[in-house]
PDB file of C-alpha atoms in Angstrom:
ATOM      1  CA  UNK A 252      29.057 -62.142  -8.479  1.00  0.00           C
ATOM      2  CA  UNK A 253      32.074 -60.492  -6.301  1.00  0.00           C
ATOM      3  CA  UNK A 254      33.453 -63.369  -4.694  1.00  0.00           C
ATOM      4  CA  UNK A 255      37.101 -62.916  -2.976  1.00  0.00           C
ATOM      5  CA  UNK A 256      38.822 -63.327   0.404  1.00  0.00           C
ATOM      6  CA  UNK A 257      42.124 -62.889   1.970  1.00  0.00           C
ATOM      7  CA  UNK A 258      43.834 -64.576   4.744  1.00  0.00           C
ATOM      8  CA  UNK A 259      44.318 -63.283   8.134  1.00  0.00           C
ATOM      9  CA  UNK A 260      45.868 -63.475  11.070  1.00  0.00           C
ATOM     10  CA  UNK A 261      48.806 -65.614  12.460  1.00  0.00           C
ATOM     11  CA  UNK A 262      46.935 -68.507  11.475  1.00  0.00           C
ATOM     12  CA  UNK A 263      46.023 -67.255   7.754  1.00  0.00           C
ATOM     13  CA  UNK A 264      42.760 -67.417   7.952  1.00  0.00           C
ATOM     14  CA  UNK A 265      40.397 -67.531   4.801  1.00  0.00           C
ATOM     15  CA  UNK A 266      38.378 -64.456   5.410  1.00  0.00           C
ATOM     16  CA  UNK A 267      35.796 -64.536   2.521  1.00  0.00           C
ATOM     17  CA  UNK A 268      33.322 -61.154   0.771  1.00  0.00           C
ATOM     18  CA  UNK A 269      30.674 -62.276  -1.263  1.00  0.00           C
ATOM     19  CA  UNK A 270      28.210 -60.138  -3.446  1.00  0.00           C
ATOM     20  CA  UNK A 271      26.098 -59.697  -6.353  1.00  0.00           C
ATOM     21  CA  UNK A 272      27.656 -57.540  -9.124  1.00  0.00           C
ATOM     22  CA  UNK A 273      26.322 -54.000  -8.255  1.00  0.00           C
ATOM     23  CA  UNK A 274      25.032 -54.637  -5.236  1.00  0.00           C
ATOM     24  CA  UNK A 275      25.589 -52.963  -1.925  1.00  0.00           C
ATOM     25  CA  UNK A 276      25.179 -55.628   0.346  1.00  0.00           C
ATOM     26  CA  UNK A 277      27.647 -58.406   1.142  1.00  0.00           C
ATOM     27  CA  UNK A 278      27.966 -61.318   3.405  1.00  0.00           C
ATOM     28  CA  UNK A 279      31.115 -62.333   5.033  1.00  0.00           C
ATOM     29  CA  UNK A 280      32.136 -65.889   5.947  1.00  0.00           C
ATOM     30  CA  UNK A 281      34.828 -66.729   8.492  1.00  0.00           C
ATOM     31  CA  UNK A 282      36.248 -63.184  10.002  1.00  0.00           C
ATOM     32  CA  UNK A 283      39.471 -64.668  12.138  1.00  0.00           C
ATOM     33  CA  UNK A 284      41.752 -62.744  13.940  1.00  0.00           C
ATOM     34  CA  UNK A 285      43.140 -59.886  12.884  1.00  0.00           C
ATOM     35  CA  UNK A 286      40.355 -59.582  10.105  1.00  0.00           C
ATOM     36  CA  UNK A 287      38.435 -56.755  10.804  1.00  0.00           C
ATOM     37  CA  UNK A 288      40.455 -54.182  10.194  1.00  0.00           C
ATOM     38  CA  UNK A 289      41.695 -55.157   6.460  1.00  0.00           C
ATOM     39  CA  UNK A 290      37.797 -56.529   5.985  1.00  0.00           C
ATOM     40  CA  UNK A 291      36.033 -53.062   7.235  1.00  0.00           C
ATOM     41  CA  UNK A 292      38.691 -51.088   4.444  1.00  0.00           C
ATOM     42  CA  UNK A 293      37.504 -53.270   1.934  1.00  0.00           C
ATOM     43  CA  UNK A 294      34.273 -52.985   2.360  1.00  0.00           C
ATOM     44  CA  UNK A 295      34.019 -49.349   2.583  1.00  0.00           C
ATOM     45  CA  UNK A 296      36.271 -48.971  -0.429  1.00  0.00           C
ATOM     46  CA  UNK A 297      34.188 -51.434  -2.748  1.00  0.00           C
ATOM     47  CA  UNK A 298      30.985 -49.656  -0.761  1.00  0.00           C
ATOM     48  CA  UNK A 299      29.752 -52.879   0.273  1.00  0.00           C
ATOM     49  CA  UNK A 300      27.258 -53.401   3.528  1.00  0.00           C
ATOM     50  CA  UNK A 301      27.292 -57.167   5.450  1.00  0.00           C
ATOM     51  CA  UNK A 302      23.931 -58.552   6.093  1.00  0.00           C
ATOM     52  CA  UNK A 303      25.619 -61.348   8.033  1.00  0.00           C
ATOM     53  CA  UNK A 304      28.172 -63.244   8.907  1.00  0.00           C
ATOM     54  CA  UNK A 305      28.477 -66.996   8.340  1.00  0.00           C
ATOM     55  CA  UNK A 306      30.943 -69.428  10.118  1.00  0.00           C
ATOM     56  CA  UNK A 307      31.918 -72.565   9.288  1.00  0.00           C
ATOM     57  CA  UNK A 308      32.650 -73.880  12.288  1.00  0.00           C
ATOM     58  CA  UNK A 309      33.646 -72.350  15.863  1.00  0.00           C
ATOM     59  CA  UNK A 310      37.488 -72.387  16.274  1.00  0.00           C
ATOM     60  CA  UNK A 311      38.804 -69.521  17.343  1.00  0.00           C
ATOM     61  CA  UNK A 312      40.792 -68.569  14.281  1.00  0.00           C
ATOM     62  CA  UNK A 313      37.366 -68.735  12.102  1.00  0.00           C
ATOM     63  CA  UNK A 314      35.252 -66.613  14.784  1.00  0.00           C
ATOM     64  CA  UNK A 315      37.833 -64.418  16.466  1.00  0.00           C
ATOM     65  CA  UNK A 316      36.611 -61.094  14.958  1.00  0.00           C
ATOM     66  CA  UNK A 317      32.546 -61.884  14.366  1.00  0.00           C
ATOM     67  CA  UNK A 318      31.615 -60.167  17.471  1.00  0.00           C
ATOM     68  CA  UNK A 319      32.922 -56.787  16.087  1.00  0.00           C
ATOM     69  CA  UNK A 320      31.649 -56.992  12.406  1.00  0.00           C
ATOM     70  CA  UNK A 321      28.252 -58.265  13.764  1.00  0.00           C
ATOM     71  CA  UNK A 322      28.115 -55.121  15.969  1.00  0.00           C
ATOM     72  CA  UNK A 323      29.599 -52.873  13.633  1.00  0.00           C
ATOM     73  CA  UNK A 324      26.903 -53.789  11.689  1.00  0.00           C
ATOM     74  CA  UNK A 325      24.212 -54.598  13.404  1.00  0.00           C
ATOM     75  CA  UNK A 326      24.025 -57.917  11.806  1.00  0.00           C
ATOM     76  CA  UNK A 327      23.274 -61.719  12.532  1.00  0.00           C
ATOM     77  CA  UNK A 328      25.972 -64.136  12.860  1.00  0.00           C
ATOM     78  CA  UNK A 329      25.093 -67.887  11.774  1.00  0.00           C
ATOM     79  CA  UNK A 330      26.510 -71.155  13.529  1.00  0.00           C
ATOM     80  CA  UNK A 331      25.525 -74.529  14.093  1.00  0.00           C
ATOM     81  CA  UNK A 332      24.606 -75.196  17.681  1.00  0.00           C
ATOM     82  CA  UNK A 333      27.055 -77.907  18.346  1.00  0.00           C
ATOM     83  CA  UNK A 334      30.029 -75.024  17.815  1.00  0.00           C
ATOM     84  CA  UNK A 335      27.672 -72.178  19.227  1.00  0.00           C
ATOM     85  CA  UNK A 336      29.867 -72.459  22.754  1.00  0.00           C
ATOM     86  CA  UNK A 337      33.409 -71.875  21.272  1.00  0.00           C
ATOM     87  CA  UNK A 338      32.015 -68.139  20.531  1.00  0.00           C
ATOM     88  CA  UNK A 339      32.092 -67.267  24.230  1.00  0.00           C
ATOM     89  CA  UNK A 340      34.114 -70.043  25.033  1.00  0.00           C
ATOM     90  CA  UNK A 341      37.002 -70.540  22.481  1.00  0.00           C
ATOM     91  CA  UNK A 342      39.391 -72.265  24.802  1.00  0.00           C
ATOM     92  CA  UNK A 343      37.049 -75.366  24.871  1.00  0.00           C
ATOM     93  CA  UNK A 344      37.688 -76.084  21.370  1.00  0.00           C
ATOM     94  CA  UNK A 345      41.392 -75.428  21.076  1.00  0.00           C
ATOM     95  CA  UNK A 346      43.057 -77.769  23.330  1.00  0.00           C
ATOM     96  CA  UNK A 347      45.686 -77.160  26.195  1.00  0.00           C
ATOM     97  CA  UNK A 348      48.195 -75.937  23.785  1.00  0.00           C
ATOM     98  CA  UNK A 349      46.491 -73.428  22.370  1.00  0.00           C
ATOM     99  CA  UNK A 350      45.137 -72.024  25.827  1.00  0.00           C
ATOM    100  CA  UNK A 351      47.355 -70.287  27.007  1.00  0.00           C
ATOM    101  CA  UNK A 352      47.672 -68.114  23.943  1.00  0.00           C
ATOM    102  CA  UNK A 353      44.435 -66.654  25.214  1.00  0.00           C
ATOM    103  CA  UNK A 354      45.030 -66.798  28.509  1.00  0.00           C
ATOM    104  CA  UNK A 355      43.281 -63.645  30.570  1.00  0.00           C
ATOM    105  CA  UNK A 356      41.230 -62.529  27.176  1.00  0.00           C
ATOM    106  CA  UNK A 357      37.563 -62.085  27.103  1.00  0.00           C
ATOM    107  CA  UNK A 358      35.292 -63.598  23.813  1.00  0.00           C
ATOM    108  CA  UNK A 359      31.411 -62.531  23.479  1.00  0.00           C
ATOM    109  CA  UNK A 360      28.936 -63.745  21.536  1.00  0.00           C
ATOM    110  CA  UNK A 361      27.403 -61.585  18.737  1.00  0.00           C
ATOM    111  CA  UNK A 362      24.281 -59.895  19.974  1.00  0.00           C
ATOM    112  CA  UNK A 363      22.166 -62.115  17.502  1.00  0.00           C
ATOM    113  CA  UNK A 364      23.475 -65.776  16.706  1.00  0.00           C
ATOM    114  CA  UNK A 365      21.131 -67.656  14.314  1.00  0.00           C
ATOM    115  CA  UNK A 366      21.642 -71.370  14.548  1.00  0.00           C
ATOM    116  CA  UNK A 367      22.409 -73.304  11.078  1.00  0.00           C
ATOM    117  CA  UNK A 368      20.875 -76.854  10.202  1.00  0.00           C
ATOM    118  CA  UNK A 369      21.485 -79.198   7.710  1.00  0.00           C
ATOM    119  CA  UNK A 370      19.410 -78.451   4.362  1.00  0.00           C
ATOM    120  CA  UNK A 371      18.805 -75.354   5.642  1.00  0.00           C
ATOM    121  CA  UNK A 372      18.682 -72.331   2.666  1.00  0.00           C
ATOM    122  CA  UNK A 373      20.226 -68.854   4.056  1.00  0.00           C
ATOM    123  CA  UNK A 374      18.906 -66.188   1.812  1.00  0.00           C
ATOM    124  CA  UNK A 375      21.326 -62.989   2.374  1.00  0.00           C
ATOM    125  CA  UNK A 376      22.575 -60.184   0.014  1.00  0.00           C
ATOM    126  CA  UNK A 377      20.408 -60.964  -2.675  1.00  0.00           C
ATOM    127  CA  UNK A 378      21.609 -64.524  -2.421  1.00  0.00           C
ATOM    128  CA  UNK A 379      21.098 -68.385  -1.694  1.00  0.00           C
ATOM    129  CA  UNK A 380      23.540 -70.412   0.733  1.00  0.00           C
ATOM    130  CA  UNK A 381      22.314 -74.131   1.355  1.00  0.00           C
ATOM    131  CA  UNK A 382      23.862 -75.725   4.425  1.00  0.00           C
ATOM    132  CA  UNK A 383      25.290 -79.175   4.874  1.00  0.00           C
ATOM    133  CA  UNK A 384      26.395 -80.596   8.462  1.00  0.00           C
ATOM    134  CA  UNK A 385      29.690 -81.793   8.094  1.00  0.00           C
ATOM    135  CA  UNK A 386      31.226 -83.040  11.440  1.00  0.00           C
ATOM    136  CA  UNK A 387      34.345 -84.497  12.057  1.00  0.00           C
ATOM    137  CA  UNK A 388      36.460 -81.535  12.188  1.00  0.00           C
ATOM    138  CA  UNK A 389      34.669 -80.073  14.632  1.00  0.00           C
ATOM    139  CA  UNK A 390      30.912 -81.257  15.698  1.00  0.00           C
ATOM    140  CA  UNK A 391      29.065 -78.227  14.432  1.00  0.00           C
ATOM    141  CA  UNK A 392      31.300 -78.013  11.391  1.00  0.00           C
ATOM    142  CA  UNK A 393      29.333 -76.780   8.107  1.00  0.00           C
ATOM    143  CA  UNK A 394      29.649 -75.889   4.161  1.00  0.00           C
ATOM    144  CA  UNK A 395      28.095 -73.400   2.718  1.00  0.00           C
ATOM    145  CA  UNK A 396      26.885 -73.397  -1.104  1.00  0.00           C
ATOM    146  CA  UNK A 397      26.172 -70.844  -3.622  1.00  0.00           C
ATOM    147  CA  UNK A 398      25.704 -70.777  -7.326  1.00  0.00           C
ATOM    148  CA  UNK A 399      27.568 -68.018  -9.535  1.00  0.00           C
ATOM    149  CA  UNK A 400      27.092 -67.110 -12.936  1.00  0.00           C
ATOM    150  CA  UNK A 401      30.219 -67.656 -15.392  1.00  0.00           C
ATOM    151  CA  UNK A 402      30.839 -66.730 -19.122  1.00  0.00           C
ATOM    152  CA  UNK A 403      30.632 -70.935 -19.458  1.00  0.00           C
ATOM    153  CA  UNK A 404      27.328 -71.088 -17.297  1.00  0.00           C
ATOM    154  CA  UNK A 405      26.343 -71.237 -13.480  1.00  0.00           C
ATOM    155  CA  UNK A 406      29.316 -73.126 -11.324  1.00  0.00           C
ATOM    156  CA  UNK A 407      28.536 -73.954  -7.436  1.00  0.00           C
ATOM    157  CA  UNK A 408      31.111 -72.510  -5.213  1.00  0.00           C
ATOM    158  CA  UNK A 409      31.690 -74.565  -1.532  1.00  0.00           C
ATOM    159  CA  UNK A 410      33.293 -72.635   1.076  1.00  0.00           C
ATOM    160  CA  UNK A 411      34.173 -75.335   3.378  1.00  0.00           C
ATOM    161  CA  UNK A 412      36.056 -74.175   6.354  1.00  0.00           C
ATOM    162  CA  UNK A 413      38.495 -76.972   7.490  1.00  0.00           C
ATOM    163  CA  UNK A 414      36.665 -79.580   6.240  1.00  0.00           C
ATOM    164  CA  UNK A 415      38.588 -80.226   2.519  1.00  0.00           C
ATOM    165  CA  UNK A 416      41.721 -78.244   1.429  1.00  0.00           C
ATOM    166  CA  UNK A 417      43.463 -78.139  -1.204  1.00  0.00           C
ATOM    167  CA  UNK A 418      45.493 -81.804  -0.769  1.00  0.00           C
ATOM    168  CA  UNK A 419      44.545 -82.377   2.214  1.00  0.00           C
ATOM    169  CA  UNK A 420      41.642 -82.196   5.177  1.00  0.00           C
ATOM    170  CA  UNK A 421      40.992 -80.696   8.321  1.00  0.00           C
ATOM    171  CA  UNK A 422      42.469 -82.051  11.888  1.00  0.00           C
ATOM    172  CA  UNK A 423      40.903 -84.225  13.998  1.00  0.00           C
ATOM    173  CA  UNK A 424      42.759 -84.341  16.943  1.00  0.00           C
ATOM    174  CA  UNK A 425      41.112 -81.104  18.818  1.00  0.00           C
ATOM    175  CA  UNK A 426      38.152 -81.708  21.031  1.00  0.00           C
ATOM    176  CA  UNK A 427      34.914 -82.769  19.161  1.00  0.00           C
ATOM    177  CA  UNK A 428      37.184 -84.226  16.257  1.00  0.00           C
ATOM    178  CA  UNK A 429      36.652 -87.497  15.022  1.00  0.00           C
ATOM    179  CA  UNK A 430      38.516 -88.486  11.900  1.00  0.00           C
ATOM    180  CA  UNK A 431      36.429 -91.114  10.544  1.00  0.00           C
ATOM    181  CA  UNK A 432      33.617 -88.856  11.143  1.00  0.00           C
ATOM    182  CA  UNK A 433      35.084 -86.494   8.913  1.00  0.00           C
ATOM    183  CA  UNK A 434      35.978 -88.767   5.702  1.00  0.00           C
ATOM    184  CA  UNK A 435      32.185 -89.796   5.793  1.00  0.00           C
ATOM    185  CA  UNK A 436      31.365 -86.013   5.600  1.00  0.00           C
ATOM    186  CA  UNK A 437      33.474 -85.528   2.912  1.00  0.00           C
ATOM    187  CA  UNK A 438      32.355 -88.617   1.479  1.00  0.00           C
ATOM    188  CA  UNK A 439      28.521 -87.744   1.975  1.00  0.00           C
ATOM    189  CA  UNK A 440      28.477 -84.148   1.089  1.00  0.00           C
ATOM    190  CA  UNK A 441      31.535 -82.912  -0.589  1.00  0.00           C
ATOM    191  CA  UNK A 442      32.689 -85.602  -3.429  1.00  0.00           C
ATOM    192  CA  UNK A 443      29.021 -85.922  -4.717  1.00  0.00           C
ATOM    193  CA  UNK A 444      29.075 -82.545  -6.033  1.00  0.00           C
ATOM    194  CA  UNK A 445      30.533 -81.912  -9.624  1.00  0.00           C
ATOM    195  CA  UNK A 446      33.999 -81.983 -10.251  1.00  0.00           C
ATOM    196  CA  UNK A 447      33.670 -78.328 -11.337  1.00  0.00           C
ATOM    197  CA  UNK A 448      32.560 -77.243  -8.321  1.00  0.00           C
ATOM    198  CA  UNK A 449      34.876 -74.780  -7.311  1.00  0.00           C
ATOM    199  CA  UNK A 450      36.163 -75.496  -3.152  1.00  0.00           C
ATOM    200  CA  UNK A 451      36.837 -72.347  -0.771  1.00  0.00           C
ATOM    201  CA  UNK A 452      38.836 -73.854   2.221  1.00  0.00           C
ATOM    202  CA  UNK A 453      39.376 -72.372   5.148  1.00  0.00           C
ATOM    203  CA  UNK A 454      43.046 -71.993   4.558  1.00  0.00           C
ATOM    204  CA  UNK A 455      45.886 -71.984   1.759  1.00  0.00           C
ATOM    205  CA  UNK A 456      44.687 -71.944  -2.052  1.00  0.00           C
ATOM    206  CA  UNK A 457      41.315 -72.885  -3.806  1.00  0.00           C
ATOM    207  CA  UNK A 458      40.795 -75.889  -5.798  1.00  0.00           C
ATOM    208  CA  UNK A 459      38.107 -78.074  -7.093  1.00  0.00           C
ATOM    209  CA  UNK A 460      35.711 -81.118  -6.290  1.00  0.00           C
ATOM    210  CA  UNK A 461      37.355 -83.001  -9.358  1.00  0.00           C
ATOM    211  CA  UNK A 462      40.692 -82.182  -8.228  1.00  0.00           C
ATOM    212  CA  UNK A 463      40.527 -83.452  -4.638  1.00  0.00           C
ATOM    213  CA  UNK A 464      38.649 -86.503  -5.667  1.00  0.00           C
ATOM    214  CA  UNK A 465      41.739 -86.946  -8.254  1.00  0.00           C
ATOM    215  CA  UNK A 466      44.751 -86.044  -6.266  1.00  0.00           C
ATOM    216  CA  UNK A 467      44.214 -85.376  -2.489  1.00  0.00           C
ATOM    217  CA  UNK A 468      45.795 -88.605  -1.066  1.00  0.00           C
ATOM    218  CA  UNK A 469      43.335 -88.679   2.187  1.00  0.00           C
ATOM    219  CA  UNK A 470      40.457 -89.086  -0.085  1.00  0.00           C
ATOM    220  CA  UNK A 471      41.788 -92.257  -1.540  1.00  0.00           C
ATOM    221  CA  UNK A 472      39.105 -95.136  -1.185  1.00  0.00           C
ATOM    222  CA  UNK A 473      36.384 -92.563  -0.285  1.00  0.00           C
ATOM    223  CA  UNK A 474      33.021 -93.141  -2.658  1.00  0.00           C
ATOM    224  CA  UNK A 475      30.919 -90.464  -4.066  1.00  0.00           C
ATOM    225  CA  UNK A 476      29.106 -90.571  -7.403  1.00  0.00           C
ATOM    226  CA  UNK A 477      29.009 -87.245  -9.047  1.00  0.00           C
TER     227      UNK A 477
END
């Protein structure tokens, strides 16, 4: 399986591609700003189509560009209904700060938004993504898992948004954080996994289940049997 990503925008931005070996269908998870451009040259040089587009949550810099693959492509864009506003709305989700960054700029919703559920199973590209609600970072905050095939057997791959980083975890101090809220997600669907379970974040470098439950210091005191 083609997994790979790059970051984007002034925020650096995890922008992930993921496909079967051969295949000529994709999905994309997380296209932030500035991410269309280097994602539609990638995709038309590795001849690759998106089926849809999945979002882990609904800041801004995760969803800024969805509207214009999903259109590009005629394509679905999946989101749990708690973050569903922030794709018309993104200013609701930022904070004061942040507003006036966007101050006088229009957002739109995809054409088709499919809402996401916990336990739900996306099939897509030839492909399985299960679904797990984790809130905290935001309130419609999700992961997404998939299985891939390695030369030492199948290894789950969890592309987690802003939920887990490498060393660290997501903020909690925008509107619909709660940090608590988050440690329990983590807790309760991210360090039961096994430690070779390979973690996608949002931003900055990949990692592992094993290594965050070994070494990320806001995980300390957090229980979850493998």
């Amino acid at each position: 399986m083609l997994v790979t990503g790059f970051p984007a925008g002034m925020f650096q931005t995890n922008c992930y591609i993921l496909a079967q070996d051969d295949a000529q269908e994709c999905v994309v998870v997380d296209p932030g700003q500035n991410a269309a451009e280097p994602l539609f040259e990638f995709l038309d040089q590795s001849n690759l189509t998106p089926t849809a587009v999945l979002l882990t949550h609904g800041h801004l810099d995760h969803v800024w560009n969805a509207y214009d693959v999903c259109e590009k492509f005629g394509i679905p864009a999946y989101i749990h209904p708690e973050d569903r506003y922030m794709l018309s709305d993104p200013g609701r989700g930022i904070g004061p700060t942040m507003k006036p960054f966007i101050e006088g700029m229009t957002f739109v919703e995809p054409g088709e938004v499919i809402a996401l559920a916990d336990g739900d199973v996306i099939e897509q590209a030839g492909m399985s993504f299960a679904v797990d609600h984790t809130p905290g970072h935001t309130q419609g905050s999700v992961v997404f898992r998939t299985r891939v095939a390695t030369e030492n057997g199948p290894v789950e791959i969890a592309l987690t948004g802003d939920t887990l980083f490498q060393g660290s975890i997501g903020r909690s101090d925008l509107p619909g954080g709660n940090h608590e809220q988050l440690l329990q997600s983590i807790a309760d669907k991210l360090l039961i996994l096994a430690d070779d379970t390979a973690v996608l974040p949002g931003h900055g470098g990949s990692s592992t289940v094993g290594a965050e439950r070994g070494s990320n210091p806001f995980l300390v005191g957090l229980s979850g049997s493998k």
